[in-house]
Coordinates of C-alpha atoms and ligand atoms in Angstrom, one line a residue:
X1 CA 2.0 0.8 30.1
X2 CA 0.5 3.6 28.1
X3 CA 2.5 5.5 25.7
X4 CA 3.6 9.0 25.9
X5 CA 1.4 11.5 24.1
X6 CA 3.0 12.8 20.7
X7 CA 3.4 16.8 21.2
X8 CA 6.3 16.9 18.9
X9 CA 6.8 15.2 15.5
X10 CA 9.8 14.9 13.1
X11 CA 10.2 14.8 9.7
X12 CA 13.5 13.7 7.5
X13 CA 14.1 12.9 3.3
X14 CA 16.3 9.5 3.2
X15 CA 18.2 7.7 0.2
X16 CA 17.7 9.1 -3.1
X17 CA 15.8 12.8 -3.7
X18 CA 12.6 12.4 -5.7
X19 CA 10.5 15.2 -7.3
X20 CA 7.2 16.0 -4.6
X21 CA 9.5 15.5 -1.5
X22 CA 8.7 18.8 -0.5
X23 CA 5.0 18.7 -0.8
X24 CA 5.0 15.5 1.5
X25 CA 6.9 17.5 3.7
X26 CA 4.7 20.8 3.9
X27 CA 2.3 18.4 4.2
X28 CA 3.5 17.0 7.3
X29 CA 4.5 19.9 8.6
X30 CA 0.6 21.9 7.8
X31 CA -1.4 18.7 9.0
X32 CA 0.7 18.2 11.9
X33 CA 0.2 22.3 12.7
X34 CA -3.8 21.6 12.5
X35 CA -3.7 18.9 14.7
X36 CA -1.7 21.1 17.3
X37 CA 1.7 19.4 17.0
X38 CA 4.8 20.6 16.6
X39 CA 7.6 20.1 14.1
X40 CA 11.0 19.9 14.0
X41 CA 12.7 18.9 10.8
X42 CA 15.9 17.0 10.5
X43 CA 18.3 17.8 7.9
X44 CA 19.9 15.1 5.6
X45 CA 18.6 12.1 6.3
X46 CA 19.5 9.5 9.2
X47 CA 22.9 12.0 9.9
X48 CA 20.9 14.8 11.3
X49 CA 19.6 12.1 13.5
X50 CA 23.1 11.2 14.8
X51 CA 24.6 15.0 14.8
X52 CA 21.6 16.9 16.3
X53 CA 20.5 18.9 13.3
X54 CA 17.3 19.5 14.1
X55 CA 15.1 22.8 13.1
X56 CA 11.6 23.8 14.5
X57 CA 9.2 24.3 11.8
X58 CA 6.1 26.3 11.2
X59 CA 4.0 26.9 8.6
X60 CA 5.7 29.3 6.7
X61 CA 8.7 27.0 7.0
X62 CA 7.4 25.5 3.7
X63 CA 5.5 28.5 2.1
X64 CA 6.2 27.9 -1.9
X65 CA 8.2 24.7 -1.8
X66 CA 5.2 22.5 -3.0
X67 CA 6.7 23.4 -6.5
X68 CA 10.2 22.8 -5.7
X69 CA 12.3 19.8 -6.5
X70 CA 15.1 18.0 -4.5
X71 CA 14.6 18.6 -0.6
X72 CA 14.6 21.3 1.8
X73 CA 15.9 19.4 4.7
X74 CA 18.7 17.6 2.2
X75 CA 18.8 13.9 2.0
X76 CA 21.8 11.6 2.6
X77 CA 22.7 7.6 2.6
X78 CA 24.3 7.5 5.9
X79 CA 25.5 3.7 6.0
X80 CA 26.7 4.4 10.3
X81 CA 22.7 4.1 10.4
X82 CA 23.1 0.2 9.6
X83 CA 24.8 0.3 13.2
X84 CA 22.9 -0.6 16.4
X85 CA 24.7 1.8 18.3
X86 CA 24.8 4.7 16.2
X87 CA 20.5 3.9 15.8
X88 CA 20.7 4.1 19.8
X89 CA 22.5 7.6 19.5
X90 CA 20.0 8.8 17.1
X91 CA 17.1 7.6 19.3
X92 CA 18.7 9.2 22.7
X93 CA 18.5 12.5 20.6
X94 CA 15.4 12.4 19.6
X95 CA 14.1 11.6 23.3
X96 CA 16.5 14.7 23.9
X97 CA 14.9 16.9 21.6
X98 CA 11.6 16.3 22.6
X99 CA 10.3 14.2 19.5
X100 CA 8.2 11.9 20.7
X101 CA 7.1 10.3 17.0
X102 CA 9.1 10.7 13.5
X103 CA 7.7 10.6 9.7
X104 CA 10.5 9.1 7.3
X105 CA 10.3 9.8 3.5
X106 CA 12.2 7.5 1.6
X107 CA 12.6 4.0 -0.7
X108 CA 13.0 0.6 1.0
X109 CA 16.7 1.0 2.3
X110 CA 15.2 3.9 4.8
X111 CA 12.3 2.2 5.6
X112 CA 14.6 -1.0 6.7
X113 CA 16.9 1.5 9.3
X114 CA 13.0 3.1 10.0
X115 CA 12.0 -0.4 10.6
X116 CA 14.7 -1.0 13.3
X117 CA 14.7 2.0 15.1
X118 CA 10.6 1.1 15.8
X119 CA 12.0 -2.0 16.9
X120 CA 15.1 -1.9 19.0
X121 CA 13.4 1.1 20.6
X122 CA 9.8 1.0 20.7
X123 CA 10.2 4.6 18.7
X124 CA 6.8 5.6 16.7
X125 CA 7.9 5.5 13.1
X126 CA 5.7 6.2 9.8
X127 CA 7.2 5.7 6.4
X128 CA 6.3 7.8 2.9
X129 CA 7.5 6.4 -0.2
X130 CA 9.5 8.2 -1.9
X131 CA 11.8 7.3 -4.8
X132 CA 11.7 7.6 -8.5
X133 CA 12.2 4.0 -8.8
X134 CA 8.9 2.7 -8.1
X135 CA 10.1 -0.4 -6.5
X136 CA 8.0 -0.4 -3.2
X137 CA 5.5 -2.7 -2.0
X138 CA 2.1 -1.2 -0.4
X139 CA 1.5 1.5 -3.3
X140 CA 0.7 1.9 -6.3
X141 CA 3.0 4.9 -7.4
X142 CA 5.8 6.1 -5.0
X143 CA 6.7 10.0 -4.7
X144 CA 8.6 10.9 -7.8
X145 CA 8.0 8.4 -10.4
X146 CA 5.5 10.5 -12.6
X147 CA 8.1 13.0 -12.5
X148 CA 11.0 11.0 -13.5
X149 CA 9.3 9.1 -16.7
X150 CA 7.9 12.4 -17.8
X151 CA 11.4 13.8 -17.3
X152 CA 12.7 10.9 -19.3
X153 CA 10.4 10.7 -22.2
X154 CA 11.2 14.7 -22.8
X155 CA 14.5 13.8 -22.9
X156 CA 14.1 10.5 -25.4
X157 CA 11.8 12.5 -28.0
X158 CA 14.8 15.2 -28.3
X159 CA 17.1 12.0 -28.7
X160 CA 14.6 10.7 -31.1
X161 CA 15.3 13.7 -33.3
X162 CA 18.9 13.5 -33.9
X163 CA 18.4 9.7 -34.2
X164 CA 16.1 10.3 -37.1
X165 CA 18.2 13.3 -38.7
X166 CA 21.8 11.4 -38.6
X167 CA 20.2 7.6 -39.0
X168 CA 21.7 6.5 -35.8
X169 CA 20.9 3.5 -33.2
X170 CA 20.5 5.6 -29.4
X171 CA 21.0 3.2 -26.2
X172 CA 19.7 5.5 -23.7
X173 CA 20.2 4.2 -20.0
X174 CA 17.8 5.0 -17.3
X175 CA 17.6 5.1 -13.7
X176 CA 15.5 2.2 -11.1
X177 CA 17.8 0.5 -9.5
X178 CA 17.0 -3.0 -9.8
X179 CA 13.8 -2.5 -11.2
X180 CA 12.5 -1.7 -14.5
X181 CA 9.4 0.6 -14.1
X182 CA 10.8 4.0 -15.5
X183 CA 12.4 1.9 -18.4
X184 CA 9.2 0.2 -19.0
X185 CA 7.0 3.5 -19.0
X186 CA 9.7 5.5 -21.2
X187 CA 9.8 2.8 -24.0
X188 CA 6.1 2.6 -24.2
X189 CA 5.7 6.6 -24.4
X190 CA 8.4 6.7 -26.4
X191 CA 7.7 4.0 -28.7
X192 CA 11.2 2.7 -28.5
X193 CA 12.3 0.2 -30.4
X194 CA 13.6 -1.9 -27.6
X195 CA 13.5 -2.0 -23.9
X196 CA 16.5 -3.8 -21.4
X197 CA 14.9 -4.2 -18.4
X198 CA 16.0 -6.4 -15.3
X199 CA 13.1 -8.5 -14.8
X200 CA 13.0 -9.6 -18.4
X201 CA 16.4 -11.9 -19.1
X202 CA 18.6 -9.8 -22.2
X203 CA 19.2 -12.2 -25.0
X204 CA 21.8 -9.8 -27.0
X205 CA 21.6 -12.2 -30.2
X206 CA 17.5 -11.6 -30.2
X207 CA 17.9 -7.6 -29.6
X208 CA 20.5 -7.6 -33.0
X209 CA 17.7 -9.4 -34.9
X210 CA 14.8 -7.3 -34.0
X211 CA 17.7 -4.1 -35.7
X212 CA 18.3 -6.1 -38.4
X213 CA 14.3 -6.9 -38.9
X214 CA 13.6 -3.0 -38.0
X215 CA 16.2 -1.9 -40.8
X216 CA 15.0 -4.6 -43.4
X217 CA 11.4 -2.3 -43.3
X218 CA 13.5 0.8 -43.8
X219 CA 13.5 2.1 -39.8
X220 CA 16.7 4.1 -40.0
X221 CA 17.1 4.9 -37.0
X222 CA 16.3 3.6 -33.4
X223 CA 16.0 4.0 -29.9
X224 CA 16.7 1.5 -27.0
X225 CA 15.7 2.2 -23.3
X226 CA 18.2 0.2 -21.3
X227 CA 18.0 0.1 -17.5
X228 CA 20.8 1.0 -15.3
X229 CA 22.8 -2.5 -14.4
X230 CA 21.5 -4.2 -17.3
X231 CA 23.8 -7.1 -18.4
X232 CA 26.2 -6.2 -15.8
X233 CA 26.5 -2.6 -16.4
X234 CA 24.1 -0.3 -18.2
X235 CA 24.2 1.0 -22.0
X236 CA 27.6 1.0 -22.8
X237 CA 28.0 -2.7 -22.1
X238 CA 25.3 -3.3 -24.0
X239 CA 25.9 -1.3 -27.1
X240 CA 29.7 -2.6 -26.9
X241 CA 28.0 -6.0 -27.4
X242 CA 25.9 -5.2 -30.2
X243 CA 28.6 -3.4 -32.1
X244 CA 30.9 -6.9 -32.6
X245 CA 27.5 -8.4 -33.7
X246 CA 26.5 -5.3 -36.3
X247 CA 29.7 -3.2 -37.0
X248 CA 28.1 -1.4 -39.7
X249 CA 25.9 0.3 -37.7
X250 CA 26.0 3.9 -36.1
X251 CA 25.6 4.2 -32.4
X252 CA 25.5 6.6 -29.8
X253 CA 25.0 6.2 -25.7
X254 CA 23.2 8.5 -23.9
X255 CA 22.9 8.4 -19.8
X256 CA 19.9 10.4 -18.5
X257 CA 21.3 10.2 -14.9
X258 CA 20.5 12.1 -12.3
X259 CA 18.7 14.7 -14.5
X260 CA 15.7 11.9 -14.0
X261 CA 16.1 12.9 -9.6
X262 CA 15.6 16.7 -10.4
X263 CA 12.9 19.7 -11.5
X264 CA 9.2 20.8 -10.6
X265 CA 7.1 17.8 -9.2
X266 CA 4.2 16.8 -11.8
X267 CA 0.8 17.5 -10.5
X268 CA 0.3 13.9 -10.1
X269 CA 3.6 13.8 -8.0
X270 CA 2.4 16.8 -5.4
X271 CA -1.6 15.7 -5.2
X272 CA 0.3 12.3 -3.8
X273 CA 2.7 13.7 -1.5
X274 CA 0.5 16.0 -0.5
X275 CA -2.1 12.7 0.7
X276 CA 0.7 10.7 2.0
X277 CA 1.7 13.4 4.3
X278 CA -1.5 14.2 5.2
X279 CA -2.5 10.4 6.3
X280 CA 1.0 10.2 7.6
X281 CA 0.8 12.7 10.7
X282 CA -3.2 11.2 10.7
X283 CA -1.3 7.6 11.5
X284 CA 1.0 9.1 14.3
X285 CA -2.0 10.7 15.5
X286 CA -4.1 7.4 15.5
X287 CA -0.8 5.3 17.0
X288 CA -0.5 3.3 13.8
X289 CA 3.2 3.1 13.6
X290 CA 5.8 0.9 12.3
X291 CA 4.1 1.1 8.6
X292 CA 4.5 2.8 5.4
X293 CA 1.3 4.7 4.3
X294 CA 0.4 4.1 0.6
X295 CA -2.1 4.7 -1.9
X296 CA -3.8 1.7 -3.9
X297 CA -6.5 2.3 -6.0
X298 CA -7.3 5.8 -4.2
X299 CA -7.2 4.3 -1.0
X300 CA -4.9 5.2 2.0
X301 CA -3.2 1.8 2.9
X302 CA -0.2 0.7 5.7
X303 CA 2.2 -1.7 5.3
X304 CA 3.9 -2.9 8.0
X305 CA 7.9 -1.7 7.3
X306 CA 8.3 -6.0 7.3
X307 CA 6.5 -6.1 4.6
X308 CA 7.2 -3.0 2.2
X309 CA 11.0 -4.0 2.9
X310 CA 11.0 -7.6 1.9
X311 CA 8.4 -7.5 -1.1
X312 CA 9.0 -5.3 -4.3
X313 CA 6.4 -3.9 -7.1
X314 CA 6.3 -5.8 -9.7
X315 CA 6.5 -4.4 -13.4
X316 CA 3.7 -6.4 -15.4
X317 CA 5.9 -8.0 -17.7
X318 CA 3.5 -8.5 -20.1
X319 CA 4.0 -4.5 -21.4
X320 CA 7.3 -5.6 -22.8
X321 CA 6.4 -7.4 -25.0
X322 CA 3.1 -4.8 -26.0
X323 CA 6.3 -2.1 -26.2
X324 CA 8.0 -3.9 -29.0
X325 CA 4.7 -4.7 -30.7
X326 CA 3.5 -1.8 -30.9
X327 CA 7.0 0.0 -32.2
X328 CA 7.2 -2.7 -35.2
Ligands
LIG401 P1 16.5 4.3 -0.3 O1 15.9 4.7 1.0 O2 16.2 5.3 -1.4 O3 16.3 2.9 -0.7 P2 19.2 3.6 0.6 O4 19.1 2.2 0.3 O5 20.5 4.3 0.3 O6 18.1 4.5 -0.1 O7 18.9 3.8 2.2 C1 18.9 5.1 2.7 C2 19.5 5.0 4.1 O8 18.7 4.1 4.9 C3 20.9 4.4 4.2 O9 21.9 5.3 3.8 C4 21.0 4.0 5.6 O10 21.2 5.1 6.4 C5 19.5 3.5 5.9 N1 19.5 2.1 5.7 C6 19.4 1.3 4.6 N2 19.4 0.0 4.8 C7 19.5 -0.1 6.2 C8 19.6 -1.2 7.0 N3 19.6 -2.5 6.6 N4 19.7 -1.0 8.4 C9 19.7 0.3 8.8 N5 19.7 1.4 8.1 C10 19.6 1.2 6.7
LIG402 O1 16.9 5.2 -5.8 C1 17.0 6.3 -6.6 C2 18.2 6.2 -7.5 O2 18.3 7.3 -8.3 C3 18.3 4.9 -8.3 O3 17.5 4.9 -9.5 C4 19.8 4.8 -8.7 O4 20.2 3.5 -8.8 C5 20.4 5.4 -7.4 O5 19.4 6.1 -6.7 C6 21.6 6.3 -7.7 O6 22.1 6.7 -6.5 P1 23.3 7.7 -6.3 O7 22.9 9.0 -6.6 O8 23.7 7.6 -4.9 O9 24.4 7.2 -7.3

């Protein structure tokens, strides 16, 4: 049986906003326009699926948004998406409103409801990663990394200065889910003194005598990247821990939060949303669907939503131990 000719894309932001969301989607939206397609835009996420909210699109639609952070169609985690009938609602409405193909931007949890709306229905899905976190399989950065870590480590040097004026010890948690790429990459440009991340196992005990050792050659102060959910819960746990072991010592906690999500989109953030839009609409176009379009070493790449949901990207665990190293 052939398939129906694609006429009429859309385009939604799922999970998490990441900086350079809206350059992937003016990029979907100009590249679909050159190719003579049209565009409709769903707003927040896998609800405007279920509700309807659909708005054509044009090129002006996303005239000076390449600079913008967040998302102009709003993003949302809409957990009735994990139910088969609510995914057969959202696909009835698509086929209603005339979209014959859809682009997803999002982290692994979208691409998993992406995954089974491709499946259950035979609907032609493509995926864009985007997430600060990092965390997805098939490409080397994801949409809104760069941004995040560059947000972070602004953030830690103006830490680093009250640390250094007041001798005190900063735990400064950070964002990644279950994944410690933007702790990683702020303790290195930072040159922390330590770095909690998930993959490495926290040995409490081994983090108090690296203070100790660091105060024994006169380092005053200190800073410690500690990823979100580490030992259970995040900084505070942690610093509650080290305070039995070393009561004498001044300590502060600092949460980045979602300040890491927001602002202007590095360059390096946009120039990759920008491609992964592009060879996005290129992959609807070409009937390559079910797959997330990446980039690996400068090369476009699709993996199958199997794949980029059950495999993760790795942190090279190896630049732990370089971090603390280099910060002795
Ligand atoms: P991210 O895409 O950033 O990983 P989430 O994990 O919150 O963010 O996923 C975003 C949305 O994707 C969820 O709110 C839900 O609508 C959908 N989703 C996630 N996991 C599944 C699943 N197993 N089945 C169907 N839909 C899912
Ligand atoms: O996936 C992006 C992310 O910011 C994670 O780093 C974090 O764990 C999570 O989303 C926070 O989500 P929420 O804003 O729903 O609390």
């Amino acid at each position: 049986m052939s398939r129906k000719k694609i006429c009429r894309i859309g385009v939604l932001t799922s999970g998490g906003d990441a900086p350079g969301m809206n350059a992937a989607i003016r990029s979907v939206v100009r590249t679909a326009i050159y190719n003579n397609l049209e565009v409709a835009g769903v707003i927040r996420g896998y609800s405007g699926l279920i509700n309807k909210q659909f708005m054509s699109m044009q090129s002006h639609s996303v005239s000076k948004i390449i600079s913008q952070g967040g998302t102009i169609l709003k993003s949302s985690r809409c957990p009735e998406f994990r139910d088969r009938e609510m995914r057969k609602i959202a696909y009835e409405n698509l086929r209603e409103a005339c979209i014959d193909a859809l682009v997803v931007i999002g982290g692994d949890g979208s691409f998993r409801g992406a995954n089974l709306l491709y499946k259950e229905h035979g609907y032609p899905v493509v995926g864009i990663p985007g997430t600060i976190d990092n965390d997805i399989y098939g490409t080397d950065f994801t949409i809104g990394f760069d941004t995040a870590i560059n947000t972070a480590v602004s953030a830690v040097d103006k830490l680093r200065d009250t640390a250094d004026s007041h001798n005190i010890i900063f735990f400064v948690e950070v964002m990644g889910r279950d994944s410690g790429f933007i702790a990683l990459n702020t303790a290195i440009a930072t040159g922390a003194e330590a770095t909690l991340v998930p993959e490495v196992h926290t040995d409490i005990d081994k983090l108090c005598s690296y203070m100790e050792l660091d105060r024994r050659k006169n380092k005053t102060s200190g800073i410690i990247i500690v990823a979100e959910g580490e030992d259970g819960g995040g900084a505070i746990e942690v610093a509650e821990k080290v305070k039995t072991r070393l009561p004498n010592y001044e300590m502060r906690v600092t949460t980045l939060g979602h300040i890491q999500r927001g602002g202007s989109p590095s360059c390096n953030d946009r120039v990759l949303a920008s491609i992964l839009g592009h060879e996005a609409v290129n992959a609807l176009i070409q009937g390559r669907f079910g797959v997330m379009v990446g980039q690996m070493q400068n090369q476009t790449v699709y993996t199958p939503f199997d794949e980029a949901c059950s495999r993760h990207n790795e942190i090279n665990k190896n630049w732990h131990e370089i971090s603390r190293i280099l910060s002795l």
